[in-house]
Amino acid sequence: MHVIHMHFSHSLRLPKIRFIRFLSLVFLLPLPASGQRLHDHLQAYQVKIDSAFTEPRALETVAYFQQFWRDGGNADFNACMDYIAEQLHGAGFARERSPFQVHTADTIIAGSKSWQPHAASLRMIAPMDTLLYTLTRTKMALCVGSHSTPDTGVTAELVFIDTLKQIGKDGLAGKIAYTHRSPFSVYQKAVMQGGAVGIVSSSIPEFNRPDQNLDLVSMSGLPRQGERPAFCFKISRRWQQTLDSLLARGPVILHARVRTEFLPKHVREVTASIIGAEKPDEIIALIAHVDEPGANDNASGSAALLEMARSLRRLIAAGELPRPARTLRFMWVEEIASIRRWKTSRPDKFHKVKVAFVLDMVGEDTNKTGGRFLIEKMPDPSAIWTRPPDAHTEWGQGFMPKSWMKGSYLNDLLFAACETVTRREPWDFATNPFEGGSDHVPFLAEGIPAILAWHFTDRFYHTSGDNLDKVSKAEMRRVAVAVASAALYLANATPEHVGALLDWLQQRATWRMNNEIGHSRKAILQASDPAKAFEQQKTILQAWLNWYRQAFGSVASLPIHGTTAALQAQINRLQHRLEQDFHSWIQGLHHDSQEASTH
Ligand SMILES: [Zn+2]
């Protein structure tokens, strides 16, 4: 079927191509073999990893993590790191002289304190006597950074502060400040200025659907460097409604008891490596953060990564999978902070990372949590010019300098790996444009390709509802299998592998340009000033041209033994063809815009 291997532009001007593509979609005819070579290679890895991944063991790890309020460097956090290290030792990772190594590193973070909660309770004394929260039952009701009360606790009047015009100095001394807003946003006014002993806040993002999930408590924190010790409790929408109506009728008195500890910050980090046989210093990194108290965020990522490491070690040791040529490095970290420290302390190693895969919120049982599995793409033009089928999540568009927008094979490789899983079982997945907020960010900031595997919108994200019952062990397996196959693919990249990936990239570029040209044409034809619209659309299409041109070029660094003349020639050919076609598309659009201007 020459259609697919012909120039990109044909599909944009000649309806015939559209018709063939439409046919293949409608009748689910398998797409021409080129793109499927990659899927076939990935499938070969996936069926093995699938069989070795033990779902119940992954769920056990989530259950273990669930006991703890994991805050970077606190005893709970380090206990979970110890658990991971123990499990890796038990799975045959050794400290040294082995291709399968595990290392635990302790770092003291000067000038920082870790926060460890021990006990907490919030009780209403008047107008009625009732217990609202305890740490044991609802650990997220206690805000990170809460200080201890006297052993006997404090009894104080609750004062709603959101309607107060101003709070005089110590105007809230001995009181508990009550707000619908976030604790962070009122801390200065209520505690530093007003002298409140504590805060009660009911803030919760709308994407948690608090009016439907009335008992959810949303996780929050107090400023870590806050000079005045205070505690803070988060309450649900239901308790907000109760307190608001009680306060409308008279005073409310609460009793709070909190026991927490601030200790010199001592962060434990665990790394497991499957040492590359040929290029041991080149690293494929796989990362999961251990901190934060949720089951899906991120006990699931930590658990899936552990089970992935165990499965790969067993398969490789048994010779069922080849030992990778490059090193696979599995890292359990404190979110973002650990990677930033690694970059500073070991720039030699950090800059040997060829690519990073981040597992963060990978176990959602979407029948319960809503949302779906998402590949958060490396920065591409859809992060700026977001057009269907791309869409930002409810988490929202984050900080992204244009300099981060570098074309790469990574988005489409992981997409193919997820598609390959659907050959064996149904799986609802999609991509979202870059947003940030996890461990892919510090790599992207240094120009290292990095991608995030997550779920959104999880209705229980960062709430007391993010518990074991919301975790699907099959979902953890699917994500781990897809990510592991893509990582292995890059760790063993033969010229055949790279050629198949380049073919797939060509297909993806065709699909993408088709999609964007369609949007651009519509925008020009609908514009009041078609000529101006043409210039705007040209910018967007130019961005996609640059992006895919770079993406083609990015595979040159993949072959284990370096790029070959044949590969470079293929890359040049594809780049040249894309540029040529770009000019004819632009001509076509310019023609459309001129016609539209005359009508
Ligand atoms: Zn997370």
Coordinates of N, CA, C and O in Angstrom, one line a residue, residues 166-251:
Q166 N -11.0 42.8 59.1 CA -9.6 42.8 59.4 C -9.4 42.1 60.8 O -10.4 42.0 61.5
I167 N -8.2 41.6 61.0 CA -7.9 40.9 62.3 C -6.8 41.7 62.9 O -5.7 41.8 62.4
G168 N -7.1 42.2 64.1 CA -6.1 43.0 64.8 C -5.0 42.1 65.3 O -5.1 40.9 65.3
K169 N -3.9 42.7 65.7 CA -2.8 41.9 66.2 C -3.3 41.1 67.4 O -3.9 41.6 68.3
D170 N -3.1 39.8 67.3 CA -3.5 38.9 68.3 C -5.0 38.9 68.6 O -5.5 38.5 69.6
G171 N -5.7 39.4 67.6 CA -7.2 39.5 67.7 C -7.8 38.1 67.8 O -9.0 37.9 68.2
L172 N -7.1 37.0 67.5 CA -7.6 35.7 67.6 C -6.9 34.8 68.6 O -6.9 33.6 68.6
A173 N -6.2 35.5 69.5 CA -5.4 34.8 70.5 C -6.3 33.8 71.2 O -7.4 34.1 71.6
G174 N -5.8 32.5 71.4 CA -6.6 31.5 72.1 C -7.8 31.0 71.4 O -8.5 30.2 71.9
K175 N -7.9 31.4 70.1 CA -9.1 30.9 69.3 C -8.6 30.0 68.2 O -7.4 29.9 67.9
I176 N -9.6 29.3 67.6 CA -9.3 28.5 66.4 C -10.0 29.2 65.3 O -11.2 29.5 65.3
A177 N -9.1 29.5 64.2 CA -9.7 30.2 63.1 C -10.3 29.3 62.2 O -9.8 28.2 61.8
Y178 N -11.5 29.6 61.7 CA -12.3 28.7 60.8 C -12.4 29.3 59.5 O -12.8 30.5 59.4
T179 N -12.1 28.6 58.4 CA -12.2 29.2 57.0 C -12.6 28.2 56.0 O -12.5 27.0 56.2
H180 N -13.2 28.7 54.9 CA -13.6 27.8 53.8 C -12.4 27.8 52.8 O -12.4 27.0 51.8
R181 N -11.4 28.6 53.1 CA -10.3 28.7 52.2 C -9.1 27.8 52.6 O -9.2 27.2 53.7
S182 N -8.1 27.8 51.8 CA -6.9 26.9 52.2 C -6.2 27.4 53.4 O -6.1 28.6 53.6
P183 N -5.7 26.5 54.2 CA -4.9 26.9 55.4 C -3.8 27.8 55.1 O -3.5 28.8 55.7
F184 N -3.1 27.5 54.0 CA -1.9 28.2 53.5 C -2.3 29.7 53.3 O -1.6 30.6 53.8
S185 N -3.5 29.9 52.7 CA -3.8 31.3 52.3 C -4.2 32.1 53.5 O -4.2 33.4 53.5
V186 N -4.6 31.5 54.7 CA -5.0 32.3 55.8 C -4.0 32.3 57.0 O -4.2 33.0 58.0
Y187 N -3.0 31.5 56.8 CA -2.0 31.3 57.9 C -1.5 32.7 58.4 O -1.4 33.0 59.6
Q188 N -1.0 33.5 57.4 CA -0.4 34.8 57.8 C -1.4 35.6 58.7 O -1.0 36.0 59.7
K189 N -2.6 35.7 58.1 CA -3.6 36.6 58.8 C -4.0 36.0 60.1 O -4.0 36.7 61.2
A190 N -4.4 34.7 60.1 CA -5.0 34.1 61.3 C -4.0 33.8 62.4 O -4.2 34.0 63.6
V191 N -2.8 33.3 62.0 CA -1.8 32.8 63.0 C -0.8 33.9 63.3 O -0.6 34.3 64.4
M192 N -0.1 34.3 62.2 CA 1.0 35.2 62.4 C 0.5 36.6 62.9 O 1.0 37.1 63.9
Q193 N -0.6 37.0 62.3 CA -1.1 38.3 62.7 C -2.1 38.2 63.9 O -2.0 38.8 64.9
G194 N -3.1 37.2 63.7 CA -4.2 37.1 64.7 C -3.8 36.3 66.0 O -4.5 36.3 66.9
G195 N -2.8 35.5 65.9 CA -2.4 34.7 67.1 C -3.3 33.5 67.3 O -3.3 33.0 68.4
A196 N -4.0 33.0 66.3 CA -4.9 31.8 66.5 C -4.0 30.6 66.9 O -2.9 30.5 66.4
V197 N -4.5 29.7 67.7 CA -3.7 28.5 68.1 C -3.8 27.5 67.1 O -3.0 26.6 67.0
G198 N -4.9 27.6 66.2 CA -5.0 26.6 65.2 C -6.0 27.0 64.1 O -6.6 28.1 64.2
I199 N -6.1 26.2 63.1 CA -7.0 26.5 62.0 C -7.9 25.3 61.7 O -7.4 24.2 61.8
V200 N -9.1 25.6 61.3 CA -10.0 24.5 60.8 C -10.4 25.0 59.4 O -10.9 26.1 59.2
S201 N -10.1 24.2 58.4 CA -10.4 24.6 57.0 C -11.2 23.5 56.3 O -10.9 22.4 56.4
S202 N -12.1 24.0 55.4 CA -12.9 23.0 54.7 C -12.6 23.1 53.2 O -13.4 22.6 52.4
S203 N -11.5 23.7 52.8 CA -11.2 23.9 51.4 C -11.0 22.5 50.7 O -10.4 21.6 51.3
I204 N -11.6 22.4 49.5 CA -11.4 21.2 48.7 C -11.7 21.6 47.3 O -12.7 22.3 47.0
P205 N -10.9 21.1 46.3 CA -11.1 21.5 44.9 C -12.4 20.9 44.4 O -12.8 19.8 44.8
E206 N -13.0 21.6 43.4 CA -14.2 21.1 42.9 C -14.1 19.8 42.1 O -15.0 19.0 42.1
F207 N -12.9 19.5 41.6 CA -12.7 18.3 40.9 C -12.9 17.0 41.8 O -13.0 15.9 41.3
N208 N -12.9 17.3 43.1 CA -13.1 16.2 44.0 C -14.7 16.0 44.2 O -15.1 15.1 45.0
R209 N -15.4 16.8 43.6 CA -16.9 16.8 43.6 C -17.4 16.8 45.1 O -18.1 15.8 45.5
P210 N -17.0 17.8 45.9 CA -17.4 17.7 47.3 C -18.9 17.7 47.6 O -19.3 17.2 48.6
D211 N -19.7 18.3 46.7 CA -21.1 18.3 46.9 C -21.7 16.9 46.7 O -22.8 16.6 47.3
Q212 N -21.0 16.0 46.0 CA -21.5 14.6 45.9 C -20.8 13.7 46.9 O -21.3 12.9 47.6
N213 N -19.5 14.0 47.1 CA -18.7 13.3 48.1 C -18.6 14.1 49.4 O -17.5 14.6 49.7
L214 N -19.6 14.1 50.1 CA -19.7 15.1 51.3 C -18.8 14.8 52.4 O -18.5 15.7 53.2
D215 N -18.3 13.6 52.5 CA -17.4 13.2 53.6 C -15.9 13.3 53.3 O -15.1 12.9 54.1
L216 N -15.6 13.7 52.0 CA -14.2 13.7 51.7 C -13.5 14.9 52.4 O -14.0 16.0 52.5
V217 N -12.2 14.6 52.8 CA -11.4 15.6 53.4 C -10.2 15.8 52.5 O -9.6 14.8 52.1
S218 N -9.9 17.0 52.1 CA -8.8 17.2 51.1 C -7.5 17.6 51.9 O -7.5 18.4 52.8
M219 N -6.4 16.9 51.4 CA -5.1 17.1 52.1 C -4.6 18.5 51.9 O -4.7 19.1 50.8
S220 N -4.0 19.1 53.0 CA -3.4 20.4 52.9 C -2.2 20.4 53.8 O -1.9 19.5 54.6
G221 N -1.5 21.6 53.8 CA -0.3 21.8 54.6 C -0.2 23.2 55.1 O -0.9 24.1 54.6
L222 N 0.5 23.4 56.2 CA 0.8 24.7 56.7 C 2.2 25.1 56.3 O 3.0 24.2 56.0
P223 N 2.5 26.4 56.2 CA 3.9 26.8 55.8 C 4.9 26.1 56.7 O 4.8 26.1 57.9
R224 N 5.9 25.5 56.1 CA 6.9 24.7 56.9 C 7.7 25.7 57.7 O 8.1 25.3 58.8
Q225 N 8.0 26.8 57.2 CA 8.9 27.7 57.9 C 8.0 28.6 58.9 O 8.5 29.6 59.4
G226 N 6.7 28.3 59.1 CA 5.9 29.2 59.9 C 6.5 29.4 61.2 O 6.9 28.5 61.9
E227 N 6.6 30.7 61.6 CA 7.3 31.0 62.8 C 6.4 30.7 64.1 O 6.9 30.4 65.1
R228 N 5.1 30.8 63.9 CA 4.3 30.6 65.1 C 3.7 29.2 65.0 O 3.0 28.9 64.1
P229 N 4.0 28.4 66.1 CA 3.5 27.0 66.0 C 2.0 27.0 66.0 O 1.3 27.7 66.8
A230 N 1.4 26.2 65.1 CA -0.1 26.1 65.1 C -0.4 24.7 64.6 O 0.4 24.0 64.0
F231 N -1.7 24.3 64.7 CA -2.1 23.1 64.1 C -3.2 23.4 63.1 O -3.7 24.5 63.1
C232 N -3.5 22.5 62.3 CA -4.6 22.7 61.4 C -5.3 21.4 61.1 O -4.7 20.4 60.9
F233 N -6.7 21.4 61.1 CA -7.5 20.3 60.7 C -8.2 20.6 59.5 O -8.8 21.7 59.3
K234 N -8.3 19.7 58.6 CA -9.2 19.8 57.4 C -10.5 19.1 57.7 O -10.5 18.0 58.3
I235 N -11.6 19.7 57.2 CA -12.9 19.0 57.4 C -13.6 18.9 56.1 O -13.3 19.5 55.1
S236 N -14.7 18.0 56.1 CA -15.4 17.7 54.9 C -16.5 18.8 54.6 O -16.8 19.6 55.5
R237 N -17.0 18.7 53.4 CA -18.1 19.6 53.1 C -19.3 19.4 54.0 O -20.0 20.4 54.4
R238 N -19.6 18.2 54.5 CA -20.7 17.9 55.4 C -20.4 18.6 56.7 O -21.3 19.3 57.3
W239 N -19.2 18.5 57.3 CA -18.9 19.2 58.5 C -18.9 20.8 58.3 O -19.3 21.5 59.2
Q240 N -18.5 21.2 57.1 CA -18.6 22.6 56.9 C -20.1 23.1 57.0 O -20.4 24.1 57.7
Q241 N -21.0 22.3 56.4 CA -22.4 22.7 56.4 C -22.9 22.8 57.9 O -23.6 23.7 58.3
T242 N -22.5 21.7 58.6 CA -22.9 21.7 60.0 C -22.4 22.9 60.8 O -23.1 23.6 61.5
L243 N -21.0 23.1 60.7 CA -20.4 24.2 61.5 C -21.0 25.5 61.1 O -21.3 26.4 61.9
D244 N -21.2 25.8 59.8 CA -21.8 27.0 59.3 C -23.1 27.3 60.0 O -23.4 28.4 60.5
S245 N -24.0 26.2 60.0 CA -25.3 26.5 60.5 C -25.3 26.6 62.1 O -26.0 27.4 62.6
L246 N -24.4 25.9 62.7 CA -24.3 26.0 64.2 C -23.7 27.4 64.5 O -24.3 28.1 65.4
L247 N -22.7 27.9 63.8 CA -22.2 29.2 64.1 C -23.2 30.3 63.8 O -23.1 31.4 64.5
A248 N -24.1 30.1 63.0 CA -25.1 31.1 62.7 C -26.1 31.2 63.9 O -26.7 32.3 64.1
R249 N -26.0 30.2 64.8 CA -26.9 30.2 65.9 C -26.2 30.5 67.2 O -26.8 30.7 68.3
G250 N -24.9 30.4 67.3 CA -24.2 30.7 68.6 C -22.8 30.2 68.5 O -22.4 29.7 67.5
P251 N -22.1 30.3 69.6 CA -20.7 29.9 69.6 C -20.5 28.4 69.5 O -21.4 27.6 69.9

